[in-house]
PDB file of N, CA and C in Angstrom:
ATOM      1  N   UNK A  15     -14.332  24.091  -9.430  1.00 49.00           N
ATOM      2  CA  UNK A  15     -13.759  22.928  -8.754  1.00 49.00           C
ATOM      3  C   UNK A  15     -14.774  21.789  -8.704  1.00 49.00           C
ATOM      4  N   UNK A  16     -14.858  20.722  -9.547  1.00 53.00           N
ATOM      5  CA  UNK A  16     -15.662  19.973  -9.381  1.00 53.00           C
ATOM      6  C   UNK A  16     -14.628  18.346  -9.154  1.00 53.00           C
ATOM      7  N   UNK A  17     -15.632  17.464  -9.951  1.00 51.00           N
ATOM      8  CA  UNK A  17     -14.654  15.929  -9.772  1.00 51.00           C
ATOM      9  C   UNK A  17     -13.536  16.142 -11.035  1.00 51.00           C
ATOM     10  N   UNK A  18     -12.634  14.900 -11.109  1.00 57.00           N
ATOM     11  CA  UNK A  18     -11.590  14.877 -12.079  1.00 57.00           C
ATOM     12  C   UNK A  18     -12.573  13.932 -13.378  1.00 57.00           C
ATOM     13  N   UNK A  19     -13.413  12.991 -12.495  1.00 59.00           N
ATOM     14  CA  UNK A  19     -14.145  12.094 -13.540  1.00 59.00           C
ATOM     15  C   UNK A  19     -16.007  12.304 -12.863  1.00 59.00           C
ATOM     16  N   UNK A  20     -16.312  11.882 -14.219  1.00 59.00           N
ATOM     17  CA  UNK A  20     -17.862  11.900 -14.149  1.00 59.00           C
ATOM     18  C   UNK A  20     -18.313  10.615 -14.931  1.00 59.00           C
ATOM     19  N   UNK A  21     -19.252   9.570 -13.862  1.00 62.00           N
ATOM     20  CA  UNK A  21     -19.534   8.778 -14.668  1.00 62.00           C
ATOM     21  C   UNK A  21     -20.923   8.929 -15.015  1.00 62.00           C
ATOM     22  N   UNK A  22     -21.006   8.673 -16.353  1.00 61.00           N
ATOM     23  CA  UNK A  22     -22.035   8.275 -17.078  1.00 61.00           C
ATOM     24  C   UNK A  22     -23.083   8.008 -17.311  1.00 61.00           C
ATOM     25  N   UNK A  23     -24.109   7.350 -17.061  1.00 63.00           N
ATOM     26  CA  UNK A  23     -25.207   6.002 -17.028  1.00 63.00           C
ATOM     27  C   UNK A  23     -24.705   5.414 -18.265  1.00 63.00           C
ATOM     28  N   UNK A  24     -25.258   4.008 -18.809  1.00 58.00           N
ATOM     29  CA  UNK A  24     -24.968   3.526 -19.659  1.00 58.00           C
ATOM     30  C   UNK A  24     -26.260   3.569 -20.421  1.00 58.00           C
ATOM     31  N   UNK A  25     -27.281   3.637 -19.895  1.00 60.00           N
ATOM     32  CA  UNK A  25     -28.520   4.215 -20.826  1.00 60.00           C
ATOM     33  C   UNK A  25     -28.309   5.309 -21.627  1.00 60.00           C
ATOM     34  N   UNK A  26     -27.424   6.356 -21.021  1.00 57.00           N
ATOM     35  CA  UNK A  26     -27.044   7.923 -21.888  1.00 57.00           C
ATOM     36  C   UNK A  26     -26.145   7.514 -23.409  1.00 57.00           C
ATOM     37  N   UNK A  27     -25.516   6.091 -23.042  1.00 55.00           N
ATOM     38  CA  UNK A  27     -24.424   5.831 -24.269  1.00 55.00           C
ATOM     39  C   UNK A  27     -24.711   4.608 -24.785  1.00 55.00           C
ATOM     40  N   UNK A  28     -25.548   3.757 -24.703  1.00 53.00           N
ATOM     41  CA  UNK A  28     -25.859   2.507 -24.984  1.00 53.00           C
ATOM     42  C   UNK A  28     -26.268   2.633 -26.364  1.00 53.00           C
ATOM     43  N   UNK A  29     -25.629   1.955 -27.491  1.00 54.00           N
ATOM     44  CA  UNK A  29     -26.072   1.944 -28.665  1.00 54.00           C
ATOM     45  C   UNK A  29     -26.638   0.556 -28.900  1.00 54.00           C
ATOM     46  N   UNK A  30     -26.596  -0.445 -28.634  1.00 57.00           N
ATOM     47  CA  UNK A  30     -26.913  -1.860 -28.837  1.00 57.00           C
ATOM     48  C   UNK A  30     -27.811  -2.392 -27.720  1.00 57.00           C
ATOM     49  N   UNK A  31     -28.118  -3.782 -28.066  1.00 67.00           N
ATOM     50  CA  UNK A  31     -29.315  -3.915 -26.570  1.00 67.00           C
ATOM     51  C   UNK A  31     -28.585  -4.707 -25.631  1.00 67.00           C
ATOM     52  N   UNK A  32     -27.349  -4.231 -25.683  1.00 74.00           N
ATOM     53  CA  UNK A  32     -26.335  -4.803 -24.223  1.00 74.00           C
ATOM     54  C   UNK A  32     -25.822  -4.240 -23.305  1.00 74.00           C
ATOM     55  N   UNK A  33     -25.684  -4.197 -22.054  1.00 82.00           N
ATOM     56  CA  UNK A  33     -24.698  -2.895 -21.115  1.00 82.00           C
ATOM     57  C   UNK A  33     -23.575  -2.723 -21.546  1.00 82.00           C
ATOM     58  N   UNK A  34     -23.399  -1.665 -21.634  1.00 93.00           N
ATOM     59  CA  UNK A  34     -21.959  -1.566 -21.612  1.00 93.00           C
ATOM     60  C   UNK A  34     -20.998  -1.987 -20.791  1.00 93.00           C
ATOM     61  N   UNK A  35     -19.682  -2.638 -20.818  1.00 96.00           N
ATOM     62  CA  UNK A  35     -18.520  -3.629 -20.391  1.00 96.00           C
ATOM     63  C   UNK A  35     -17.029  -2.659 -20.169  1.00 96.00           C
ATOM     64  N   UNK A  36     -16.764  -2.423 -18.950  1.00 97.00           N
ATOM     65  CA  UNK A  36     -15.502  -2.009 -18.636  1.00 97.00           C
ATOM     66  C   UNK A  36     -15.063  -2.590 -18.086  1.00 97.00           C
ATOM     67  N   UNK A  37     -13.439  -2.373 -18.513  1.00 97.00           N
ATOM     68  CA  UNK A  37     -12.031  -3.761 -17.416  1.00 97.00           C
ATOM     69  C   UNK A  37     -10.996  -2.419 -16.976  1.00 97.00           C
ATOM     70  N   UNK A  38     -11.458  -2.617 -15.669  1.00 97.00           N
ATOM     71  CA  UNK A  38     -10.685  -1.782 -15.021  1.00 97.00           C
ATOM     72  C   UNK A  38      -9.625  -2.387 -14.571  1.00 97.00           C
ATOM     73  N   UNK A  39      -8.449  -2.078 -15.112  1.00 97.00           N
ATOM     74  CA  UNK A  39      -6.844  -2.424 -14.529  1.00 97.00           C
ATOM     75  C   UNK A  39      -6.297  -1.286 -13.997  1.00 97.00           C
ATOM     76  N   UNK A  40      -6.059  -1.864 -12.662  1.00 97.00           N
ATOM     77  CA  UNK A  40      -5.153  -1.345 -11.636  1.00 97.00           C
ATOM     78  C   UNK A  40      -4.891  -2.455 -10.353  1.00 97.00           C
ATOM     79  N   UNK A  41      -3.012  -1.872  -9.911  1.00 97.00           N
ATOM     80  CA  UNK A  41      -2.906  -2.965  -9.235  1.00 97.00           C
ATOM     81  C   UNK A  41      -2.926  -2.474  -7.795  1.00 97.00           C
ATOM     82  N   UNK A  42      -3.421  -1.673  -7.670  1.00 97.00           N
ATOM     83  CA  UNK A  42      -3.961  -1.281  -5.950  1.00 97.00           C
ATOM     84  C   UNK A  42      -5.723  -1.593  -5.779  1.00 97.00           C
ATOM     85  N   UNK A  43      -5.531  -2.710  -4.595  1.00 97.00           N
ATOM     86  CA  UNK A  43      -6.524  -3.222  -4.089  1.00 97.00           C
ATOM     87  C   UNK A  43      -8.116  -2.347  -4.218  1.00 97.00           C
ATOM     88  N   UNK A  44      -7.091  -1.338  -3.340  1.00 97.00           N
ATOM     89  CA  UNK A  44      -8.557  -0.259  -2.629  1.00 97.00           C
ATOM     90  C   UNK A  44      -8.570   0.768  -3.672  1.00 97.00           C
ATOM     91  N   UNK A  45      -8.032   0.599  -4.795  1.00 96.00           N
ATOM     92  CA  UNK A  45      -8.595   2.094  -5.873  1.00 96.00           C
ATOM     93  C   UNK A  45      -9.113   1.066  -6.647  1.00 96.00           C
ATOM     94  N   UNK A  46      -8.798   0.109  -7.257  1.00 97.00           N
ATOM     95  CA  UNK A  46      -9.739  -0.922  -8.398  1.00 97.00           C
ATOM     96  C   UNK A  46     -10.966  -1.042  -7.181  1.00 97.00           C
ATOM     97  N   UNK A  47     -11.006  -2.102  -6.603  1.00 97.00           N
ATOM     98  CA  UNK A  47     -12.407  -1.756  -5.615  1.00 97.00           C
ATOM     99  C   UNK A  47     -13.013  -0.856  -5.399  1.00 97.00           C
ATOM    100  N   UNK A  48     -12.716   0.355  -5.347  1.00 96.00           N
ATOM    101  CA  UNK A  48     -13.336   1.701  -5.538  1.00 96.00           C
ATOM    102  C   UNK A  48     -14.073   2.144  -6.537  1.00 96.00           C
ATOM    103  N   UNK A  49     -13.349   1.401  -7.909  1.00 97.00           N
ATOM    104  CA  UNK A  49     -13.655   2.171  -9.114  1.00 97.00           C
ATOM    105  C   UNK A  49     -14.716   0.739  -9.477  1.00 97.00           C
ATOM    106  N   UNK A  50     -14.091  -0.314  -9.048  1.00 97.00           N
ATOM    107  CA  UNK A  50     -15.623  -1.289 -10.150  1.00 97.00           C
ATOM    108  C   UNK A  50     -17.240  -1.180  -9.143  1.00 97.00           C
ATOM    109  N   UNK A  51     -16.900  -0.327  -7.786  1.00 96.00           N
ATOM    110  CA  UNK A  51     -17.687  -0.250  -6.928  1.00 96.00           C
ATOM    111  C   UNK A  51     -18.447   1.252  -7.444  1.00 96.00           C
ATOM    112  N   UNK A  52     -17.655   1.803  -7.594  1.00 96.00           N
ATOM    113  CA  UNK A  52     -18.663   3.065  -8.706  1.00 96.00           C
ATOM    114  C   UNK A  52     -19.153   2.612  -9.770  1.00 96.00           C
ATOM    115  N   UNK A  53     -19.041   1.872 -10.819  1.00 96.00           N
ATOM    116  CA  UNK A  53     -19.165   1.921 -11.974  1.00 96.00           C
ATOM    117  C   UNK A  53     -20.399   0.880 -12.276  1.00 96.00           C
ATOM    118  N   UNK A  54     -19.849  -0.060 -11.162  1.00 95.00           N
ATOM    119  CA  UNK A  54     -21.375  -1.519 -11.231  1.00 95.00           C
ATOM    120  C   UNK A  54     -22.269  -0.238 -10.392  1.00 95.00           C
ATOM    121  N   UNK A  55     -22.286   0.828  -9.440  1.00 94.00           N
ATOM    122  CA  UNK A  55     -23.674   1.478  -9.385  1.00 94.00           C
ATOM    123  C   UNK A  55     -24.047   2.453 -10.095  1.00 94.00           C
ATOM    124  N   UNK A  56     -23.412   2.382 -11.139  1.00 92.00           N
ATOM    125  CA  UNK A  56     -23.931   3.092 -12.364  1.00 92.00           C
ATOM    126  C   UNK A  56     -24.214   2.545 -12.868  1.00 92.00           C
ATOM    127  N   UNK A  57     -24.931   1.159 -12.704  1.00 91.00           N
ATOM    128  CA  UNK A  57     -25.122   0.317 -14.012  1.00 91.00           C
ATOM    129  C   UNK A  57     -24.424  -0.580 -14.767  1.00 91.00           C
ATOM    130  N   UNK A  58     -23.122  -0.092 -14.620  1.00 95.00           N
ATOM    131  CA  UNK A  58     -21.891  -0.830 -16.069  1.00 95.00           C
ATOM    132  C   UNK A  58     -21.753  -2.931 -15.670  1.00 95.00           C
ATOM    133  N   UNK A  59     -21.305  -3.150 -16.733  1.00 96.00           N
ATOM    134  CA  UNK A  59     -20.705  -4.460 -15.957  1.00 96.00           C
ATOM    135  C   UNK A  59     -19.201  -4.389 -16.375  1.00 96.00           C
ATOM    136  N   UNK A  60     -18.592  -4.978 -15.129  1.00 97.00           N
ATOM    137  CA  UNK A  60     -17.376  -4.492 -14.600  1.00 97.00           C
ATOM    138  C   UNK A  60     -16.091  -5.828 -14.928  1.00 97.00           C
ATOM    139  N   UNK A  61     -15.133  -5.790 -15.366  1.00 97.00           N
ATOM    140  CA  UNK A  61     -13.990  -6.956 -15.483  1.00 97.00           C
ATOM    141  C   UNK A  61     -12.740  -6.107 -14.904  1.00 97.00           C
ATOM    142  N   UNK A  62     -12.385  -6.654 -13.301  1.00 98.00           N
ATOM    143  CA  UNK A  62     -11.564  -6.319 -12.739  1.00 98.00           C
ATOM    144  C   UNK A  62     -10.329  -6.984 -13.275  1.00 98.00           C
ATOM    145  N   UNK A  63      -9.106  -6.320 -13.246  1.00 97.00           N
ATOM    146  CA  UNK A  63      -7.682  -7.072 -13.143  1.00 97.00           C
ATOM    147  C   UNK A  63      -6.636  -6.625 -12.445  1.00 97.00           C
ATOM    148  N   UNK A  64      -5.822  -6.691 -12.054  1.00 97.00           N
ATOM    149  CA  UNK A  64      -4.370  -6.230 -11.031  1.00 97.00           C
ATOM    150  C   UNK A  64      -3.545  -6.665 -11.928  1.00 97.00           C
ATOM    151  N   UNK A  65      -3.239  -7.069 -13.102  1.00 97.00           N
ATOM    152  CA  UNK A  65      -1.932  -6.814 -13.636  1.00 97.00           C
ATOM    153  C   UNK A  65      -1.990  -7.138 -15.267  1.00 97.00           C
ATOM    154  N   UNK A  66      -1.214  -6.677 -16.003  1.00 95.00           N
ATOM    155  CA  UNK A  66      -1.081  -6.573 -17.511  1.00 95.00           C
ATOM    156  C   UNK A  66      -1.968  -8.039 -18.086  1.00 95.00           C
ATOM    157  N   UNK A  67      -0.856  -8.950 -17.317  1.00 96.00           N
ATOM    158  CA  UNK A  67      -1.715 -11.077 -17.958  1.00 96.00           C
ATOM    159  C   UNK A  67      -2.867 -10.844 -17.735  1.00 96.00           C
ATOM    160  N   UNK A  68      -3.433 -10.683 -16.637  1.00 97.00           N
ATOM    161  CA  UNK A  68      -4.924 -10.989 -16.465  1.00 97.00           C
ATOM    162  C   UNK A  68      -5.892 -10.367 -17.733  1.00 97.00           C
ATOM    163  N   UNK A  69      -5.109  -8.380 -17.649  1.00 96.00           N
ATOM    164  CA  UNK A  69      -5.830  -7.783 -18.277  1.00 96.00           C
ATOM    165  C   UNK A  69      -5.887  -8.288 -20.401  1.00 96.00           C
ATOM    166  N   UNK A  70      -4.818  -8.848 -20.462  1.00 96.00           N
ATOM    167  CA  UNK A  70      -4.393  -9.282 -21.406  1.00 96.00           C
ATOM    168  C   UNK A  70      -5.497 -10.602 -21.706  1.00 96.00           C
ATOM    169  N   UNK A  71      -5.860 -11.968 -20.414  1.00 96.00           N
ATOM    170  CA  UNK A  71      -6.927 -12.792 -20.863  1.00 96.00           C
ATOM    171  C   UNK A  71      -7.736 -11.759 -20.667  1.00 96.00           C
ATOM    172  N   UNK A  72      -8.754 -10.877 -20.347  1.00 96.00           N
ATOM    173  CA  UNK A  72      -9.691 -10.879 -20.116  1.00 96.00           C
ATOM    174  C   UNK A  72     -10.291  -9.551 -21.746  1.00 96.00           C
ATOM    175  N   UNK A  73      -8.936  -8.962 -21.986  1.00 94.00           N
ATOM    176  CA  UNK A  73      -8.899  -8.648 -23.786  1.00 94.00           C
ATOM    177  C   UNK A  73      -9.449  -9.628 -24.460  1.00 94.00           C
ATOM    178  N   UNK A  74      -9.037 -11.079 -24.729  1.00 95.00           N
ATOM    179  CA  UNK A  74      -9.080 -11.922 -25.586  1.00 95.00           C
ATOM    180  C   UNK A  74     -10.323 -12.764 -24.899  1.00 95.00           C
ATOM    181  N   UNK A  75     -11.127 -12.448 -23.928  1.00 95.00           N
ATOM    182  CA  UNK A  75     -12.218 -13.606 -23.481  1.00 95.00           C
ATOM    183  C   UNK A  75     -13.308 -12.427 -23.519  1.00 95.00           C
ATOM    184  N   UNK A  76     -13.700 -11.459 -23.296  1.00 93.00           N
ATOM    185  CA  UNK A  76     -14.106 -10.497 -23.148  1.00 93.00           C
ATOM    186  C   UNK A  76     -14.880  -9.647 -24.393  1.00 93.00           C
ATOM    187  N   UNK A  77     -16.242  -9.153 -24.356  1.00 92.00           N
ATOM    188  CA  UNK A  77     -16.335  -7.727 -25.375  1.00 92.00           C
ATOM    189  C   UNK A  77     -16.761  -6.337 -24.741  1.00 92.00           C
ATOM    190  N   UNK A  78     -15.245  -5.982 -24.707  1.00 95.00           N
ATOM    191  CA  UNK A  78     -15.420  -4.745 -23.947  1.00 95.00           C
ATOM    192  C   UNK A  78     -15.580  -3.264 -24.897  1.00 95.00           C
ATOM    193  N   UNK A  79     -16.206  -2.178 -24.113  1.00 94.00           N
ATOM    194  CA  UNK A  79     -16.214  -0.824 -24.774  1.00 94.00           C
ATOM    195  C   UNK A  79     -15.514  -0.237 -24.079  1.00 94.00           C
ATOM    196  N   UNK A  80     -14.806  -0.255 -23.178  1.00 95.00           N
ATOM    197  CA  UNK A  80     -13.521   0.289 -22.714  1.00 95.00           C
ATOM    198  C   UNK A  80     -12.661  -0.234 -21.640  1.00 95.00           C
ATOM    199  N   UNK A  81     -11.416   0.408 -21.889  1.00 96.00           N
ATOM    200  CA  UNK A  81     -10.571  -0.211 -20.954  1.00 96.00           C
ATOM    201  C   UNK A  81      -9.615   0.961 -19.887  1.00 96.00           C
ATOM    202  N   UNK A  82      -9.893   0.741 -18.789  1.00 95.00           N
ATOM    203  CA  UNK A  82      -8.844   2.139 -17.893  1.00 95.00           C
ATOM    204  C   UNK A  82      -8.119   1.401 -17.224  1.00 95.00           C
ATOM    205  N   UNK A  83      -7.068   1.792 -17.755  1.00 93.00           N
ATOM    206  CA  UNK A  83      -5.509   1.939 -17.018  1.00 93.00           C
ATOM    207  C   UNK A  83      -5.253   2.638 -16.214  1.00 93.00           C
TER     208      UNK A  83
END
């Protein structure tokens, strides 16, 4: 019985000399706040959104290595 997720460091996966970039979409307040609040103290840099448009500009303005839905 452990967690459902395990994050990372981005030093463990960093191939280039940039942090790694996640856009976390979700449209509940207190679980996106939760999750870019884990992830910026792991290091990551974080692109929040609450709904498809946003997540959609921030696809096309953005260079991300992943995206959670």
């Amino acid at each position: 019985p452990g967690s459902w997720i395990q994050i990372v460091p981005p030093s463990t996966i960093q191939t280039m000399n940039r942090p790694r970039t996640i856009c976390v979409v979700e449209d509940d307040p207190a679980i996106r706040r939760g999750l870019v609040d884990a992830l910026e103290f792991a290091g990551f840099r974080v692109h929040a959104c609450a709904d498809g448009p946003s997540a959609r500009r921030t696809l096309a303005l953005a260079e991300l290595d992943l995206v959670l839905l």
